[in-house]
């Protein structure tokens, strides 16, 4: 019997910081129902969240995104998007369960660090 870590899945997979694996192609940021960003790396832990007896699993990802283009088209509300509730620590509990995907932004208006949140 072989010992050691199990082999990583081959192909379109990336390892989260908690050791679990997710498909790269399943991670993206949505804008008006269209894919607008590609996965760069997983930067947070997978999380478990219980909602009325149903358990959901989330992971937080960092994405590559053209923020200046988004800024011109969407005219970001910097106050809302940098509010304390939009942090990596507690956004999972804030996501509406009717939506599978959501996005948020941290930092000042000059800090274009976009991240996507994915329900696994």
PDB file of C-alpha atoms in Angstrom, residues 81-92 104-106:
ATOM      1  CA  UNK A  81     -17.701  48.294  -2.085  1.00  0.00           C
ATOM      2  CA  UNK A  82     -15.078  49.070   0.553  1.00  0.00           C
ATOM      3  CA  UNK A  83     -17.496  48.756   3.486  1.00  0.00           C
ATOM      4  CA  UNK A  84     -16.399  46.495   6.381  1.00  0.00           C
ATOM      5  CA  UNK A  85     -18.954  43.809   5.548  1.00  0.00           C
ATOM      6  CA  UNK A  86     -17.173  43.187   2.222  1.00  0.00           C
ATOM      7  CA  UNK A  87     -14.118  41.506   3.706  1.00  0.00           C
ATOM      8  CA  UNK A  88     -12.705  38.055   3.165  1.00  0.00           C
ATOM      9  CA  UNK A  89     -13.537  37.118   6.749  1.00  0.00           C
ATOM     10  CA  UNK A  90     -17.294  37.575   6.637  1.00  0.00           C
ATOM     11  CA  UNK A  91     -18.503  37.924   3.054  1.00  0.00           C
ATOM     12  CA  UNK A  92     -19.562  34.272   2.912  1.00  0.00           C
ATOM     13  CA  UNK A 104     -16.557  42.290  -4.031  1.00  0.00           C
ATOM     14  CA  UNK A 105     -13.704  44.757  -3.786  1.00  0.00           C
ATOM     15  CA  UNK A 106     -11.382  45.745  -0.960  1.00  0.00           C
TER      16      UNK A 106
END
